[in-house]
Coordinates of C-alpha atoms and ligand atoms in Angstrom, one line a residue:
X268 CA 0.0 0.1 0.0
X269 CA 1.4 3.5 -1.0
X270 CA 0.8 6.0 1.8
X271 CA 0.1 9.6 0.7
X272 CA 3.0 12.4 1.3
X273 CA 1.6 15.0 3.9
X274 CA 5.2 15.9 4.9
X275 CA 5.8 19.2 2.9
X276 CA 2.1 20.3 3.4
X277 CA 2.0 19.7 7.1
X278 CA 5.6 20.8 8.0
X279 CA 6.8 24.0 6.3
X280 CA 9.7 25.0 8.5
X281 CA 10.3 28.2 6.7
X282 CA 7.9 30.1 4.5
X283 CA 8.1 33.6 2.7
X284 CA 5.0 35.6 3.5
X285 CA 4.3 39.0 2.6
X286 CA 8.0 40.1 2.4
X287 CA 9.0 38.8 5.6
X288 CA 10.3 35.3 6.7
X289 CA 8.1 33.1 8.9
X290 CA 9.6 30.0 10.9
X291 CA 8.0 27.3 12.9
X292 CA 9.0 28.2 16.6
X293 CA 10.7 24.5 17.4
X294 CA 11.4 25.6 21.0
X295 CA 7.6 25.3 21.8
X296 CA 6.7 22.0 19.8
X297 CA 4.8 20.0 20.4
X298 CA 2.9 21.9 23.0
X299 CA 2.3 24.7 20.5
X300 CA 2.5 25.0 16.7
X301 CA 3.1 28.6 15.9
X302 CA 5.3 30.6 13.3
X303 CA 7.3 33.6 14.3
X304 CA 8.1 36.5 11.9
X305 CA 11.6 37.8 11.1
X306 CA 12.4 40.9 9.2
X307 CA 16.3 41.2 9.4
X308 CA 19.6 39.3 9.5
X309 CA 19.9 40.0 13.2
X310 CA 16.5 38.7 13.8
X311 CA 17.1 35.4 12.0
X312 CA 20.8 35.0 13.7
X313 CA 19.1 35.1 16.9
X314 CA 16.3 32.7 15.9
X315 CA 19.0 30.3 14.8
X316 CA 21.1 31.0 17.9
X317 CA 18.3 30.2 20.3
X318 CA 16.9 27.3 18.2
X319 CA 13.8 28.6 16.8
X320 CA 14.8 27.0 13.8
X321 CA 17.6 24.2 14.0
X322 CA 18.9 21.2 11.9
X323 CA 21.7 21.8 9.4
X324 CA 20.0 22.2 6.2
X325 CA 17.2 24.4 7.8
X326 CA 20.0 26.6 9.5
X327 CA 21.3 27.2 5.8
X328 CA 18.0 28.0 4.4
X329 CA 17.3 30.3 7.4
X330 CA 20.6 32.0 6.8
X331 CA 20.1 32.5 3.1
X332 CA 16.6 34.1 3.9
X333 CA 18.4 36.2 6.6
X334 CA 20.8 37.8 3.9
X335 CA 17.9 38.4 1.6
X336 CA 15.8 40.2 4.4
X337 CA 18.7 42.4 5.2
X338 CA 19.1 43.4 1.5
X339 CA 15.2 43.8 1.4
X340 CA 15.7 46.4 4.3
X341 CA 18.6 48.2 2.5
X342 CA 16.8 48.5 -0.7
X343 CA 16.6 52.2 -0.6
X344 CA 20.3 52.6 0.5
X345 CA 23.1 54.0 -1.4
X346 CA 25.6 51.5 -2.8
X347 CA 28.0 52.2 -0.2
X348 CA 25.6 51.8 2.5
X349 CA 24.1 48.8 1.1
X350 CA 27.5 47.0 1.0
X351 CA 28.4 47.9 4.8
X352 CA 24.8 46.9 5.9
X353 CA 24.7 43.7 4.0
X354 CA 28.2 42.7 5.2
X355 CA 27.2 43.3 8.8
X356 CA 24.2 41.0 8.0
X357 CA 26.6 38.2 6.8
X358 CA 28.7 38.5 9.9
X359 CA 26.0 38.3 12.4
X360 CA 24.5 35.4 10.6
X361 CA 27.9 33.5 10.4
X362 CA 28.4 34.0 14.2
X363 CA 25.0 32.4 15.1
X364 CA 26.1 28.6 15.4
X365 CA 29.3 27.1 14.4
X366 CA 29.1 23.5 13.8
X367 CA 26.6 23.0 10.8
X368 CA 28.6 23.8 7.7
X369 CA 25.3 24.2 5.8
X370 CA 25.0 27.7 7.4
X371 CA 28.5 28.7 5.9
X372 CA 27.6 27.0 2.6
X373 CA 24.5 28.7 2.2
X374 CA 26.2 32.2 3.1
X375 CA 28.9 31.4 0.5
X376 CA 26.1 31.0 -2.2
X377 CA 24.6 34.2 -1.2
X378 CA 27.9 35.7 -1.4
X379 CA 28.4 34.4 -4.9
X380 CA 25.3 36.0 -6.0
X381 CA 26.2 39.3 -4.5
X382 CA 29.5 39.3 -6.2
X383 CA 28.3 38.2 -9.7
X384 CA 25.5 41.0 -9.3
X385 CA 27.8 43.9 -7.9
X386 CA 27.5 45.9 -11.0
X387 CA 23.7 46.1 -10.9
X388 CA 21.4 48.6 -9.2
X389 CA 20.8 47.8 -5.6
X390 CA 17.2 46.8 -6.2
X391 CA 18.2 44.1 -8.7
X392 CA 20.8 42.7 -6.5
X393 CA 18.0 42.5 -3.7
X394 CA 15.9 40.7 -6.4
X395 CA 18.7 38.2 -7.2
X396 CA 19.5 37.7 -3.5
X397 CA 15.9 36.8 -2.7
X398 CA 15.5 34.5 -5.7
X399 CA 18.7 32.6 -4.6
X400 CA 17.2 32.1 -1.0
X401 CA 14.0 30.7 -2.6
X402 CA 16.4 28.4 -4.9
X403 CA 18.2 27.1 -1.9
X404 CA 15.0 26.2 -0.1
X405 CA 13.4 24.4 -3.2
X406 CA 16.9 22.6 -3.9
X407 CA 16.8 21.2 -0.3
X408 CA 13.5 19.5 -0.8
X409 CA 14.4 18.1 -4.1
X410 CA 17.9 16.8 -2.7
X411 CA 16.1 15.3 0.4
X412 CA 13.7 13.3 -1.8
X413 CA 16.7 12.1 -3.9
X414 CA 18.4 11.0 -0.8
X415 CA 15.2 9.6 0.4
X416 CA 14.8 7.3 -2.7
X417 CA 18.4 6.0 -2.3
X418 CA 18.2 5.3 1.2
X419 CA 14.7 3.6 1.2
X420 CA 16.3 1.0 -0.8
X421 CA 18.7 0.2 2.0
X422 CA 15.8 -0.6 4.4
X423 CA 13.9 -4.0 4.4
X424 CA 10.2 -4.2 4.6
X425 CA 9.4 -4.5 8.3
X426 CA 12.7 -2.7 9.4
X427 CA 12.8 -1.2 12.9
X428 CA 14.9 2.0 12.4
X429 CA 16.6 3.8 15.2
X430 CA 17.1 7.6 14.8
X431 CA 18.8 10.1 17.0
X432 CA 17.9 13.8 17.2
X433 CA 15.6 15.2 14.5
X434 CA 16.7 15.0 10.9
X435 CA 13.2 15.4 9.7
X436 CA 11.0 18.0 7.8
X437 CA 11.6 20.2 10.7
X438 CA 15.3 20.2 10.3
X439 CA 15.2 21.0 6.3
X440 CA 13.0 22.9 4.1
X441 CA 10.7 19.7 4.0
X442 CA 11.0 15.9 3.9
X443 CA 14.1 15.6 6.0
X444 CA 17.2 13.8 5.6
X445 CA 17.2 10.7 8.0
X446 CA 13.4 11.0 8.3
X447 CA 13.4 11.6 4.6
X448 CA 14.7 8.2 4.0
X449 CA 12.2 6.8 6.3
X450 CA 9.3 8.7 4.7
X451 CA 10.5 7.5 1.3
X452 CA 10.5 3.9 2.4
X453 CA 7.1 4.4 4.0
X454 CA 5.8 5.8 0.7
X455 CA 7.3 3.0 -1.4
X456 CA 4.9 0.6 0.6
X457 CA 7.5 -0.7 3.2
X458 CA 6.4 -1.2 6.9
X459 CA 8.8 0.8 8.7
X460 CA 8.8 1.6 12.5
X461 CA 10.9 4.1 14.0
X462 CA 12.6 4.1 17.5
X463 CA 13.4 7.8 18.4
X464 CA 16.1 8.5 20.9
X465 CA 14.7 11.3 23.3
X466 CA 17.9 13.2 22.4
X467 CA 19.1 15.0 25.7
X468 CA 19.4 17.8 26.5
X469 CA 17.3 19.7 24.0
X470 CA 14.9 16.7 23.3
X471 CA 14.8 16.8 19.6
X472 CA 13.8 13.3 19.5
X473 CA 11.0 13.3 22.0
X474 CA 9.7 16.7 20.9
X475 CA 10.2 16.9 17.3
X476 CA 10.9 13.5 15.7
X477 CA 8.1 11.7 17.6
X478 CA 5.9 14.7 16.8
X479 CA 6.6 14.4 13.1
X480 CA 6.1 10.5 12.9
X481 CA 2.8 10.9 15.0
X482 CA 1.4 13.4 12.5
X483 CA 2.1 11.1 9.7
X484 CA 0.9 7.9 11.6
X485 CA 4.5 6.3 11.1
X486 CA 4.8 3.9 14.1
X487 CA 7.1 5.4 16.4
X488 CA 8.5 4.4 19.9
X489 CA 10.2 6.8 22.1
X490 CA 13.0 5.8 24.3
X491 CA 15.6 7.6 26.5
X492 CA 19.0 7.8 25.1
X493 CA 20.4 5.1 27.6
X494 CA 18.1 2.5 26.3
X495 CA 19.4 2.0 22.8
X496 CA 22.0 -0.5 23.9
X497 CA 19.4 -2.6 25.6
X498 CA 17.2 -2.7 22.8
X499 CA 20.0 -3.5 20.3
X500 CA 21.2 -6.4 22.5
X501 CA 17.6 -7.8 22.4
X502 CA 17.5 -7.9 18.5
X503 CA 15.1 -5.0 18.4
X504 CA 16.8 -2.7 16.1
X505 CA 17.5 -3.6 12.6
X506 CA 19.2 -0.3 11.4
X507 CA 20.3 3.2 12.5
X508 CA 19.7 6.3 10.3
X509 CA 20.8 9.7 11.3
X510 CA 21.5 13.1 9.9
X511 CA 24.6 15.1 10.2
X512 CA 25.9 18.6 10.7
X513 CA 29.4 18.4 8.9
X514 CA 31.1 15.5 7.3
X515 CA 35.0 15.9 7.1
X516 CA 37.0 15.0 4.1
X517 CA 38.0 11.8 5.5
X518 CA 34.2 10.9 6.2
X519 CA 34.1 11.6 10.0
X520 CA 30.7 12.7 10.8
X521 CA 29.5 15.3 13.3
X522 CA 26.1 15.0 14.5
X523 CA 23.9 15.7 17.6
X524 CA 25.6 14.8 20.9
X525 CA 25.1 11.0 21.5
X526 CA 25.2 9.8 17.8
X527 CA 28.8 8.5 18.5
X528 CA 27.6 6.5 21.4
X529 CA 24.9 5.0 19.1
X530 CA 27.4 4.3 16.2
X531 CA 29.7 2.2 18.6
X532 CA 26.7 0.2 20.1
X533 CA 25.4 -0.4 16.3
X534 CA 28.9 -1.8 15.5
X535 CA 29.1 -3.8 18.7
X536 CA 25.7 -5.5 17.5
X537 CA 26.2 -5.6 13.8
X538 CA 23.6 -3.2 12.9
X539 CA 24.2 -0.9 9.8
X540 CA 24.8 2.6 10.7
X541 CA 23.5 5.1 7.9
X542 CA 24.0 8.7 7.7
X543 CA 21.9 10.8 5.4
X544 CA 24.1 13.6 4.0
X545 CA 23.5 16.3 1.5
X546 CA 26.6 17.3 -0.4
X547 CA 26.1 20.7 1.2
X548 CA 27.0 19.1 4.7
X549 CA 30.3 17.8 3.4
X550 CA 33.2 20.0 4.2
X551 CA 36.3 19.1 2.1
X552 CA 38.3 22.2 3.8
X553 CA 38.2 20.3 7.1
X554 CA 40.6 17.0 7.0
X555 CA 39.1 15.0 9.9
X556 CA 36.5 15.1 12.7
X557 CA 39.1 16.6 15.3
X558 CA 39.1 19.9 13.2
X559 CA 35.2 20.2 13.3
X560 CA 34.2 23.1 15.7
X561 CA 31.8 21.8 18.3
X562 CA 29.3 24.1 19.8
X563 CA 29.1 24.3 23.5
X564 CA 25.6 25.6 24.8
X565 CA 24.4 27.0 28.0
X566 CA 24.7 25.0 31.2
X567 CA 21.0 25.7 31.9
X568 CA 20.1 23.2 29.2
X569 CA 21.6 20.5 31.2
X570 CA 20.9 21.3 34.6
X571 CA 17.1 21.6 33.8
X572 CA 14.3 22.1 31.1
X573 CA 12.7 25.5 30.9
X574 CA 11.5 26.6 34.2
X575 CA 12.3 23.3 35.9
X576 CA 15.8 23.0 37.5
X577 CA 16.8 19.7 38.7
X578 CA 20.5 19.7 39.2
X579 CA 22.4 20.8 42.4
X580 CA 23.0 24.4 42.2
X581 CA 26.7 25.2 41.8
X582 CA 27.5 22.2 40.0
X583 CA 30.1 22.4 36.9
X584 CA 28.5 21.5 33.5
X585 CA 29.8 20.5 30.0
X586 CA 27.2 20.9 27.2
X587 CA 28.8 19.9 24.0
X588 CA 25.9 19.9 21.3
X589 CA 27.6 17.7 19.0
X590 CA 29.9 14.7 18.8
X591 CA 32.2 13.2 16.0
X592 CA 31.7 9.6 14.8
X593 CA 34.7 8.3 13.1
X594 CA 34.2 7.3 9.5
X595 CA 35.1 3.5 10.2
X596 CA 31.9 3.2 12.2
X597 CA 30.0 4.5 9.3
X598 CA 28.3 1.9 7.1
X599 CA 27.4 4.2 4.4
X600 CA 26.6 7.9 3.6
X601 CA 23.4 8.5 1.8
X602 CA 23.8 11.4 -0.5
X603 CA 21.6 12.9 -3.3
X604 CA 24.2 11.5 -5.8
X605 CA 23.9 7.9 -4.4
X606 CA 25.1 5.8 -1.6
X607 CA 28.8 5.8 -0.4
X608 CA 29.6 2.6 1.4
X609 CA 32.4 2.6 4.1
X610 CA 33.2 6.6 3.4
X611 CA 36.7 7.5 3.1
X612 CA 38.6 10.5 1.7
X613 CA 39.0 9.0 -1.9
X614 CA 35.2 7.9 -2.1
X615 CA 34.0 11.5 -0.6
X616 CA 36.3 13.2 -3.1
X617 CA 34.8 11.3 -6.0
X618 CA 31.3 12.8 -5.0
X619 CA 32.8 16.2 -6.2
X620 CA 34.6 14.8 -9.2
X621 CA 32.3 16.1 -12.0
Ligands
MRU147 O1 21.1 21.2 17.7 P1 20.4 21.0 16.4 O2 19.0 20.5 16.7 O3 20.5 22.0 15.3 O4 21.1 19.5 15.7 C1 20.5 19.0 14.6 C2 21.2 17.7 14.4 O5 22.1 17.4 14.9 C3 20.7 17.0 13.2 O6 20.9 15.6 13.2 C4 21.5 17.4 11.8 O7 21.5 18.8 11.7 C5 20.9 16.9 10.5 S1 19.4 17.6 10.3 C6 18.9 17.0 8.5

């Protein structure tokens, strides 16, 4: 039985409405589903920093719109004031979050459009930048569907698939990367069930992945992060599919904190560990995982949640938001250009060969 695809209709993470950007406020899901408006690069940067929008591809799309919004704000400015103001917009967006390379990839694409149109009237540059932001978002959905098709072929009918964090429609412009693979497999008629790690401390799994799957009636079971090993040891997980924030040139994978733990467990139990990875998430400038900048977030995310604080006052806290899974633990990268098994430097370089 083929299921209908509700993903892009139901979850439009970012949308352009009446000259401004609107983004789903992912901090308050699933209790509330609401859009917040954004009208400048600084506002979008704050939205990224505070996690209104999160997930590597969605952050990239938001940053592109942030540049476009700033250019719209500066439409009436002189060429000089436009250049100064827009540069400031690029800078504030680049400083919002450090790990997901899609942010910098999207800013580079916006910069290239600006550079290529420098000689034109300010109004024309604005139009080109906005068109580019729309294109980045539309491309993202197309890329996710292509990855979904490749990845779906890797999952057997009846597979029980563990995922970590949220690499769904909410983390992209639509369809998702890891959840895109699951969606595509379900749309192809496979009976897939999802085991969602809750994903401490920000709870992207419990709040966002579980919500997306429940919305679409894809069977989902929520576990706390420390239960994955137990389920694997009992033969209750057939595959792991996760997303990524940055893949180094040698195939090391940065993703949400806790992913490395899952990869080690998967190897121990001979369970395939797949990473859904658009080419925009591969950073050839970074030789290996040790060189990937890892964001450290506020201690309050670990000592409690929202208004409820449970840790002893005065305790020291570490809160790295991402970790690195060595390439040797990755069964395959699923990209829009196909599946790269046992990724290494040569195979990754091959993706960019033509
Ligand atoms: O801190 P977040 O929520 O932005 O982290 C998101 C992740 O780690 C995702 O797994 C990753 O960005 C891939 S999203 C398609």
